[in-house]
Amino acid sequence: MLKFIIVFFFKQKTAYEMLRSLVGSEMCIRDSLILDIAEAIFEQQGIPILTARSGEEALDIMKKNEVAVVVSDHHMPGMMGLELLSRIKTISPDTVKILMTGFADLETAMEAINRAEVFRFIVKPWENTQLVKLVLDALRRYRLIKSIVRGDESTMLSLVRALELKDPYTKGHSERVAGYALSIARKLGLSPDVVKAIQYGSWLHDCGKIGVSENILNYEGPLDDAELHIVRNHPIWGADVARQARLADTIVNIILCHHERFDGKGYPAGLKNGDIPLEARIVAVADIYDALTTERPYRNAYSRDKAMEMLVSMKGNVLDPELVDVFSAILAEENSFSGGHQ
């Protein structure tokens, strides 16, 4: 049975701050009360949870249950949170791990990411809505990983569609990108295995947006540096999901590199020209074309002809010029067959 577990250990001051934020009054603090309140918060969201009062108890729970998400405080008596999450990584590698801390210094953050594969940090004290939203994002990540591992395409697509609901302007985006990318792949005569990888990579190319706030995704104005940093990390986070689901390197590379530019000015690694995997360059053409031909909060959708004109202007700087030509020929054939322009 799928369960959600939160492991809470608080110093007296932190526990007091949490309870004040929850009930707005002074009261006697007990560890069991804190766990009861935590349980109530998530059961209101329809999320069943298990709680533990020690690292050893948490590990015992992990051995007996399928656990989707673990939230652990870092500074705990006995076993530190980082040690607990590292051991959970061995017991249940697909479980998504969240670390709570009063102060996330760079050294702790790097150790948590490298040693325990922590998904996110949450700094205490937190807002309840922030914690719930973070846990729901972690749960979506877990379900997506499990659907990929099982090869359950229908569940995978339903989760991708649910992710797209965070930004109403991207509804159906991943499936349309897959359609365009597959037409390019087939035109190039790529092998069936590569074509399948491009299909999966297209569906999942934005899965790293799990955990990116709707406020950022839907913001109509320019983003500040911190918000841009978050957005530009989504290929890295998405590639982590694909690796955890043990997908082929081709799919991982599509997710990781679909925002690289042909001139080397893209992200996250600044790859250029042929250093960008072919499959990622194909998906980049499809991704940008679909973005141009669909409505956005700050502009109307461009026509197919106008979008293609804009793609041609990106040849050699943003996009692979040969792939733009291939895609242009595909659209021209479709226009000729339909007998008109859009």
Coordinates of N, CA and C in Angstrom, one line a residue, residues 21-223:
S21 N 2.3 28.8 14.5 CA 1.9 29.1 13.1 C 0.6 28.3 12.8
L22 N 0.5 27.2 13.4 CA -0.7 26.3 13.1 C -1.9 26.7 13.9
V23 N -1.8 27.1 15.2 CA -3.0 27.3 16.1 C -3.0 28.7 16.6
G24 N -2.0 29.5 16.4 CA -2.0 30.9 16.8 C -2.1 31.2 18.3
S25 N -1.7 30.3 19.1 CA -1.7 30.5 20.5 C -0.7 29.7 21.2
E26 N -0.3 30.1 22.5 CA 0.7 29.4 23.2 C 0.1 28.1 23.8
M27 N 0.8 27.0 23.8 CA 0.4 25.8 24.3 C 1.5 24.9 24.7
C28 N 1.3 23.8 25.4 CA 2.3 22.9 25.8 C 2.8 22.1 24.6
I29 N 4.1 22.0 24.5 CA 4.7 21.3 23.4 C 5.1 19.9 23.7
R30 N 4.6 18.9 22.8 CA 5.0 17.5 22.9 C 5.3 17.0 21.6
D31 N 6.3 16.2 21.4 CA 6.7 15.6 20.1 C 5.5 14.9 19.5
S32 N 4.7 14.1 20.3 CA 3.5 13.4 19.8 C 2.5 14.4 19.2
L33 N 2.3 15.5 19.9 CA 1.4 16.5 19.4 C 1.8 17.1 18.1
I34 N 3.1 17.4 17.9 CA 3.6 17.9 16.7 C 3.3 16.9 15.5
L35 N 3.6 15.6 15.8 CA 3.3 14.6 14.8 C 1.9 14.5 14.4
D36 N 1.0 14.6 15.5 CA -0.5 14.5 15.2 C -0.9 15.7 14.4
I37 N -0.4 16.9 14.6 CA -0.7 18.0 13.8 C -0.2 17.9 12.4
A38 N 1.0 17.4 12.2 CA 1.5 17.1 10.9 C 0.6 16.1 10.1
E39 N 0.2 15.1 10.8 CA -0.7 14.1 10.2 C -2.0 14.7 9.8
A40 N -2.5 15.6 10.6 CA -3.8 16.3 10.3 C -3.7 17.1 9.0
I41 N -2.6 17.9 8.9 CA -2.3 18.8 7.8 C -2.5 18.0 6.5
F42 N -1.8 16.8 6.4 CA -1.8 16.1 5.1 C -3.0 15.2 4.9
E43 N -3.6 14.8 6.0 CA -4.8 14.0 5.8 C -5.9 14.9 5.3
Q44 N -5.9 16.2 5.6 CA -6.9 17.1 5.0 C -6.7 17.2 3.5
Q45 N -5.5 16.9 3.0 CA -5.2 16.9 1.6 C -5.5 15.5 0.9
G46 N -6.0 14.6 1.7 CA -6.2 13.2 1.2 C -4.9 12.4 1.1
I47 N -3.9 12.8 1.8 CA -2.6 12.1 1.7 C -2.4 11.3 3.0
P48 N -2.4 10.0 2.9 CA -2.2 9.1 4.1 C -0.7 9.2 4.5
I49 N -0.4 9.4 5.8 CA 0.9 9.5 6.2 C 1.2 8.5 7.3
L50 N 2.5 8.2 7.5 CA 3.0 7.5 8.6 C 4.0 8.4 9.3
T51 N 4.2 8.3 10.6 CA 5.1 9.2 11.3 C 6.1 8.3 12.2
A52 N 7.2 8.9 12.5 CA 8.2 8.2 13.3 C 8.9 9.1 14.2
R53 N 9.3 8.6 15.4 CA 9.9 9.5 16.4 C 11.4 9.2 16.6
S54 N 11.9 8.4 15.7 CA 13.4 8.2 15.7 C 13.8 7.8 14.3
G55 N 15.1 7.9 14.0 CA 15.6 7.5 12.7 C 15.4 6.0 12.5
E56 N 15.6 5.2 13.6 CA 15.5 3.8 13.5 C 14.1 3.3 13.3
E57 N 13.1 4.0 13.9 CA 11.7 3.7 13.7 C 11.4 4.1 12.2
A58 N 11.9 5.1 11.7 CA 11.6 5.5 10.3 C 12.2 4.4 9.3
L59 N 13.4 4.0 9.6 CA 13.9 2.9 8.7 C 13.1 1.6 8.8
D60 N 12.6 1.3 10.0 CA 11.8 0.1 10.1 C 10.5 0.3 9.3
I61 N 9.9 1.5 9.3 CA 8.7 1.7 8.5 C 9.0 1.6 7.0
M62 N 10.2 2.1 6.6 CA 10.6 2.0 5.2 C 10.7 0.6 4.7
K63 N 11.2 -0.3 5.6 CA 11.3 -1.7 5.2 C 10.0 -2.4 5.0
K64 N 9.0 -1.9 5.6 CA 7.7 -2.6 5.7 C 6.6 -2.0 4.8
N65 N 6.9 -0.8 4.2 CA 5.9 -0.1 3.4 C 6.5 0.5 2.1
E66 N 5.6 0.7 1.1 CA 6.0 1.4 0.0 C 5.8 2.9 0.3
V67 N 6.9 3.7 0.3 CA 6.8 5.1 0.8 C 7.1 6.0 -0.4
A68 N 6.3 6.9 -0.7 CA 6.5 7.8 -1.8 C 7.4 8.9 -1.5
V69 N 7.2 9.6 -0.3 CA 7.9 10.8 0.0 C 8.3 10.7 1.5
V70 N 9.5 11.2 1.8 CA 10.0 11.3 3.1 C 10.4 12.8 3.4
V71 N 9.9 13.3 4.5 CA 10.3 14.6 4.9 C 11.0 14.5 6.3
S72 N 12.2 14.9 6.4 CA 13.0 14.7 7.6 C 13.7 16.0 8.1
D73 N 13.6 16.3 9.3 CA 14.4 17.4 9.9 C 15.9 16.9 9.8
H74 N 16.8 17.9 9.7 CA 18.2 17.6 9.6 C 18.8 17.4 11.0
H75 N 18.6 18.3 11.9 CA 19.3 18.3 13.2 C 18.3 17.5 14.2
M76 N 18.7 16.2 14.4 CA 17.8 15.4 15.2 C 18.7 14.7 16.2
P77 N 18.1 14.3 17.4 CA 18.9 13.5 18.3 C 19.1 12.1 17.8
G78 N 20.2 11.5 18.1 CA 20.5 10.2 17.6 C 21.0 10.2 16.2
M79 N 20.2 9.9 15.2 CA 20.6 9.9 13.8 C 20.2 11.2 13.1
M80 N 21.2 11.9 12.5 CA 21.0 13.1 11.8 C 20.1 12.8 10.6
G81 N 19.4 13.9 10.1 CA 18.5 13.7 9.0 C 19.2 13.3 7.7
L82 N 20.4 13.8 7.5 CA 21.2 13.5 6.3 C 21.6 12.0 6.3
E83 N 21.9 11.5 7.5 CA 22.3 10.1 7.6 C 21.0 9.2 7.3
L84 N 19.9 9.6 7.9 CA 18.7 8.9 7.7 C 18.3 8.8 6.2
L85 N 18.4 10.0 5.5 CA 18.0 10.0 4.1 C 19.0 9.2 3.2
S86 N 20.2 9.2 3.6 CA 21.2 8.4 2.9 C 20.9 6.9 3.0
R87 N 20.5 6.5 4.2 CA 20.2 5.1 4.3 C 18.9 4.7 3.6
I88 N 17.9 5.7 3.6 CA 16.7 5.4 2.9 C 17.0 5.3 1.4
K89 N 17.9 6.0 0.9 CA 18.3 5.9 -0.5 C 18.7 4.5 -0.9
T90 N 19.3 3.8 0.0 CA 19.7 2.4 -0.2 C 18.5 1.5 -0.1
I91 N 17.6 1.7 0.9 CA 16.5 0.8 1.1 C 15.4 1.0 0.0
S92 N 15.1 2.3 -0.3 CA 14.1 2.6 -1.3 C 14.5 3.7 -2.2
P93 N 15.3 3.4 -3.3 CA 15.9 4.4 -4.1 C 14.9 5.3 -4.8
D94 N 13.6 4.9 -5.0 CA 12.7 5.7 -5.7 C 12.0 6.7 -4.8
T95 N 12.0 6.5 -3.5 CA 11.4 7.4 -2.6 C 12.0 8.8 -2.7
V96 N 11.1 9.9 -2.8 CA 11.5 11.2 -3.0 C 11.8 11.8 -1.6
K97 N 13.0 12.5 -1.4 CA 13.4 12.9 -0.1 C 13.5 14.4 0.0
I98 N 12.9 14.9 1.1 CA 12.9 16.4 1.4 C 13.6 16.6 2.8
L99 N 14.5 17.5 2.8 CA 15.2 17.8 4.1 C 14.8 19.1 4.6
M100 N 14.5 19.1 5.9 CA 14.1 20.4 6.6 C 15.3 20.8 7.4
T101 N 15.6 22.1 7.4 CA 16.7 22.6 8.1 C 16.5 24.1 8.4
G102 N 17.1 24.5 9.5 CA 17.0 25.9 10.0 C 17.9 26.8 9.1
F103 N 19.0 26.2 8.5 CA 19.9 27.1 7.7 C 20.6 26.1 6.7
A104 N 20.3 26.3 5.4 CA 20.8 25.4 4.4 C 22.1 26.1 3.8
D105 N 23.3 25.8 4.5 CA 24.5 26.3 3.9 C 24.9 25.4 2.7
L106 N 25.9 26.0 1.9 CA 26.3 25.3 0.7 C 26.8 23.9 0.9
E107 N 27.6 23.8 2.0 CA 28.2 22.5 2.3 C 27.2 21.4 2.6
T108 N 26.2 21.8 3.4 CA 25.1 20.8 3.7 C 24.3 20.5 2.5
A109 N 24.0 21.5 1.7 CA 23.2 21.3 0.5 C 23.9 20.4 -0.5
M110 N 25.2 20.6 -0.7 CA 25.9 19.7 -1.7 C 26.0 18.3 -1.2
E111 N 26.2 18.2 0.1 CA 26.3 16.8 0.7 C 25.0 16.1 0.6
A112 N 23.9 16.9 0.8 CA 22.5 16.3 0.7 C 22.2 15.8 -0.7
I113 N 22.6 16.7 -1.7 CA 22.3 16.3 -3.1 C 23.2 15.1 -3.5
N114 N 24.4 15.2 -3.2 CA 25.4 14.1 -3.7 C 25.2 12.8 -2.9
R115 N 25.0 12.9 -1.6 CA 25.0 11.7 -0.8 C 23.6 11.1 -0.7
A116 N 22.6 11.9 -0.5 CA 21.3 11.4 -0.3 C 20.3 11.6 -1.4
E117 N 20.7 12.3 -2.5 CA 19.9 12.7 -3.6 C 18.6 13.3 -3.1
V118 N 18.7 14.3 -2.3 CA 17.6 15.1 -1.7 C 16.9 15.9 -2.9
F119 N 15.6 15.8 -2.9 CA 14.8 16.5 -4.0 C 14.8 18.0 -3.7
R120 N 14.4 18.4 -2.5 CA 14.3 19.8 -2.1 C 14.6 20.0 -0.7
F121 N 14.9 21.3 -0.4 CA 15.1 21.7 1.0 C 13.9 22.6 1.4
I122 N 13.5 22.5 2.7 CA 12.6 23.5 3.2 C 13.2 24.1 4.4
V123 N 13.2 25.4 4.5 CA 13.8 26.1 5.6 C 12.8 26.4 6.7
K124 N 13.1 26.1 8.0 CA 12.2 26.4 9.1 C 12.4 27.8 9.6
P125 N 11.3 28.4 10.1 CA 9.9 27.9 10.1 C 9.3 28.1 8.7
W126 N 8.3 27.3 8.3 CA 7.7 27.4 7.0 C 6.3 27.7 7.1
E127 N 5.7 28.0 5.9 CA 4.2 28.2 5.8 C 3.6 26.8 5.5
N128 N 2.5 26.5 6.1 CA 1.8 25.2 5.8 C 1.6 25.0 4.3
T129 N 1.1 26.1 3.6 CA 0.8 25.9 2.2 C 2.0 25.6 1.4
Q130 N 3.2 26.2 1.8 CA 4.4 25.9 1.2 C 4.8 24.5 1.3
L131 N 4.7 23.9 2.5 CA 5.1 22.5 2.8 C 4.2 21.6 2.0
V132 N 2.9 21.8 2.0 CA 1.9 21.0 1.3 C 2.2 21.0 -0.2
K133 N 2.4 22.2 -0.7 CA 2.7 22.3 -2.2 C 4.0 21.5 -2.5
L134 N 5.0 21.6 -1.7 CA 6.3 20.9 -1.9 C 6.1 19.4 -1.9
V135 N 5.3 18.9 -0.9 CA 5.0 17.5 -0.8 C 4.2 17.0 -2.0
L136 N 3.2 17.8 -2.4 CA 2.5 17.3 -3.6 C 3.3 17.3 -4.9
D137 N 4.3 18.2 -5.0 CA 5.2 18.2 -6.2 C 6.1 16.9 -6.1
A138 N 6.5 16.6 -4.8 CA 7.3 15.4 -4.7 C 6.5 14.1 -5.0
L139 N 5.3 14.1 -4.6 CA 4.4 13.0 -4.9 C 4.2 12.8 -6.4
R140 N 4.0 13.9 -7.1 CA 3.9 13.8 -8.6 C 5.2 13.2 -9.2
R141 N 6.3 13.7 -8.6 CA 7.6 13.2 -9.1 C 7.7 11.7 -8.9
Y142 N 7.3 11.2 -7.7 CA 7.4 9.8 -7.4 C 6.5 9.0 -8.4
R143 N 5.2 9.5 -8.6 CA 4.3 8.7 -9.4 C 4.8 8.7 -10.9
L144 N 5.4 9.8 -11.3 CA 5.9 9.8 -12.7 C 7.1 8.8 -12.8
I145 N 8.0 8.8 -11.9 CA 9.1 7.9 -11.9 C 8.6 6.4 -12.0
K146 N 7.6 6.1 -11.1 CA 7.1 4.7 -11.1 C 6.4 4.4 -12.3
S147 N 5.7 5.3 -13.0 CA 5.0 5.0 -14.2 C 6.0 4.7 -15.3
I148 N 7.1 5.5 -15.3 CA 8.1 5.3 -16.3 C 8.8 3.9 -16.1
V149 N 9.1 3.6 -14.9 CA 9.7 2.3 -14.6 C 8.9 1.2 -15.1
R150 N 7.6 1.3 -14.8 CA 6.6 0.2 -15.2 C 6.4 0.2 -16.7
G151 N 6.8 1.3 -17.4 CA 6.5 1.4 -18.9 C 5.0 1.6 -19.1
D152 N 4.4 2.3 -18.2 CA 2.9 2.6 -18.2 C 2.8 3.9 -18.9
E153 N 2.6 3.9 -20.3 CA 2.6 5.1 -21.0 C 1.3 6.0 -20.7
S154 N 0.2 5.3 -20.5 CA -1.0 6.1 -20.3 C -1.0 6.8 -18.9
T155 N -0.4 6.2 -17.9 CA -0.2 6.9 -16.6 C 0.8 8.0 -16.8
M156 N 1.9 7.7 -17.5 CA 2.9 8.7 -17.7 C 2.3 10.0 -18.4
L157 N 1.6 9.8 -19.4 CA 0.9 10.9 -20.1 C 0.0 11.6 -19.3
S158 N -0.8 10.9 -18.4 CA -1.8 11.6 -17.6 C -1.1 12.5 -16.6
L159 N 0.1 12.0 -16.1 CA 0.9 12.8 -15.1 C 1.5 14.0 -15.8
V160 N 2.0 13.8 -17.1 CA 2.5 15.0 -17.8 C 1.4 16.0 -18.1
R161 N 0.2 15.5 -18.4 CA -0.9 16.4 -18.6 C -1.3 17.2 -17.3
A162 N -1.2 16.5 -16.2 CA -1.5 17.1 -14.9 C -0.4 18.2 -14.6
L163 N 0.8 17.9 -15.0 CA 1.9 18.9 -14.8 C 1.6 20.2 -15.6
E164 N 1.1 19.9 -16.8 CA 0.9 21.1 -17.7 C -0.3 22.0 -17.2
L165 N -1.1 21.4 -16.3 CA -2.2 22.2 -15.8 C -1.6 23.3 -14.9
K166 N -0.4 23.2 -14.4 CA 0.2 24.3 -13.6 C 0.3 25.6 -14.5
D167 N 0.4 25.4 -15.8 CA 0.5 26.5 -16.7 C -0.6 26.3 -17.8
P168 N -1.7 26.9 -17.7 CA -2.8 26.6 -18.6 C -2.5 26.8 -20.1
Y169 N -1.5 27.6 -20.4 CA -1.1 27.9 -21.7 C -0.3 26.8 -22.4
T170 N 0.2 25.8 -21.6 CA 1.0 24.7 -22.1 C 0.2 23.4 -22.2
K171 N -1.2 23.5 -22.1 CA -2.0 22.3 -22.2 C -1.8 21.6 -23.5
G172 N -1.4 20.3 -23.5 CA -1.2 19.6 -24.7 C 0.2 19.8 -25.4
H173 N 1.0 20.7 -24.7 CA 2.3 21.0 -25.3 C 3.2 19.8 -25.6
S174 N 3.4 19.0 -24.6 CA 4.3 17.9 -24.7 C 4.0 16.9 -25.8
E175 N 2.7 16.6 -25.9 CA 2.2 15.7 -27.0 C 2.4 16.3 -28.4
R176 N 2.1 17.6 -28.5 CA 2.3 18.3 -29.8 C 3.8 18.3 -30.2
V177 N 4.7 18.6 -29.2 CA 6.1 18.6 -29.4 C 6.5 17.2 -29.9
A178 N 6.0 16.2 -29.3 CA 6.3 14.8 -29.7 C 5.9 14.6 -31.1
G179 N 4.8 15.1 -31.5 CA 4.3 14.9 -32.9 C 5.2 15.6 -33.9
Y180 N 5.6 16.8 -33.6 CA 6.5 17.5 -34.5 C 7.9 16.8 -34.6
A181 N 8.4 16.5 -33.4 CA 9.8 15.9 -33.3 C 9.8 14.5 -34.0
L182 N 8.7 13.8 -33.9 CA 8.7 12.4 -34.6 C 8.7 12.6 -36.1
S183 N 8.0 13.6 -36.6 CA 8.0 13.8 -38.0 C 9.4 14.2 -38.5
I184 N 10.2 14.9 -37.8 CA 11.5 15.2 -38.2 C 12.4 13.9 -38.1
A185 N 12.2 13.2 -37.0 CA 13.0 11.9 -36.8 C 12.8 10.9 -38.0
R186 N 11.5 10.8 -38.3 CA 11.2 9.9 -39.4 C 11.7 10.4 -40.8
K187 N 11.6 11.6 -41.0 CA 12.1 12.2 -42.2 C 13.6 12.0 -42.3
L188 N 14.3 12.0 -41.2 CA 15.7 11.7 -41.2 C 16.1 10.2 -41.3
G189 N 15.1 9.4 -41.2 CA 15.3 7.9 -41.3 C 16.0 7.4 -40.1
L190 N 15.7 7.9 -38.9 CA 16.4 7.4 -37.7 C 15.8 6.1 -37.3
S191 N 16.5 5.3 -36.5 CA 16.1 3.9 -36.2 C 14.9 4.0 -35.3
P192 N 14.1 2.9 -35.3 CA 12.9 2.8 -34.4 C 13.2 3.1 -32.9
D193 N 14.4 2.6 -32.4 CA 14.7 2.8 -31.0 C 14.9 4.3 -30.7
V194 N 15.6 5.0 -31.7 CA 15.8 6.4 -31.5 C 14.5 7.2 -31.6
V195 N 13.7 6.8 -32.5 CA 12.4 7.5 -32.7 C 11.6 7.3 -31.4
K196 N 11.6 6.1 -30.8 CA 10.9 5.9 -29.5 C 11.5 6.8 -28.4
A197 N 12.8 6.9 -28.4 CA 13.4 7.7 -27.3 C 13.0 9.2 -27.5
I198 N 12.9 9.6 -28.8 CA 12.5 11.0 -29.0 C 11.1 11.2 -28.6
Q199 N 10.2 10.2 -28.8 CA 8.8 10.3 -28.3 C 8.8 10.5 -26.8
Y200 N 9.5 9.6 -26.0 CA 9.5 9.7 -24.6 C 10.2 11.0 -24.1
G201 N 11.3 11.4 -24.8 CA 12.0 12.6 -24.4 C 11.1 13.8 -24.6
S202 N 10.3 13.8 -25.7 CA 9.4 14.9 -26.0 C 8.3 15.0 -24.9
W203 N 7.7 13.9 -24.6 CA 6.7 13.9 -23.5 C 7.2 14.4 -22.2
L204 N 8.5 14.0 -21.9 CA 9.0 14.3 -20.6 C 10.0 15.5 -20.5
H205 N 10.1 16.3 -21.6 CA 11.1 17.3 -21.7 C 11.0 18.4 -20.6
D206 N 9.7 18.6 -20.2 CA 9.5 19.7 -19.2 C 9.2 19.1 -17.8
C207 N 9.4 17.8 -17.6 CA 9.0 17.2 -16.3 C 9.8 17.8 -15.2
G208 N 10.9 18.5 -15.4 CA 11.6 19.1 -14.4 C 10.9 20.3 -13.8
K209 N 9.8 20.7 -14.4 CA 9.0 21.8 -13.9 C 8.2 21.4 -12.7
I210 N 8.2 20.1 -12.4 CA 7.7 19.7 -11.1 C 8.5 20.4 -10.0
G211 N 7.8 21.1 -9.2 CA 8.6 21.9 -8.1 C 8.8 23.3 -8.4
V212 N 8.6 23.7 -9.7 CA 8.6 25.2 -10.0 C 7.3 25.8 -9.8
S213 N 7.3 26.9 -9.0 CA 6.0 27.5 -8.6 C 5.2 27.9 -9.8
E214 N 3.8 27.8 -9.6 CA 2.9 28.3 -10.6 C 3.0 29.8 -10.8
N215 N 3.4 30.4 -9.7 CA 3.5 31.9 -9.8 C 4.6 32.3 -10.8
I216 N 5.7 31.5 -10.8 CA 6.8 31.7 -11.7 C 6.4 31.3 -13.1
L217 N 5.8 30.2 -13.3 CA 5.5 29.7 -14.6 C 4.5 30.6 -15.3
N218 N 3.6 31.2 -14.5 CA 2.5 32.0 -15.1 C 2.7 33.5 -15.0
Y219 N 3.9 33.9 -14.6 CA 4.2 35.3 -14.4 C 4.3 36.0 -15.8
E220 N 3.6 37.1 -16.0 CA 3.5 37.7 -17.3 C 4.7 38.7 -17.5
G221 N 5.3 39.1 -16.5 CA 6.4 40.1 -16.7 C 7.8 39.4 -16.7
P222 N 8.9 40.2 -16.7 CA 10.2 39.6 -16.7 C 10.5 39.0 -15.3
L223 N 11.2 37.9 -15.3 CA 11.6 37.2 -14.1 C 12.9 37.9 -13.5

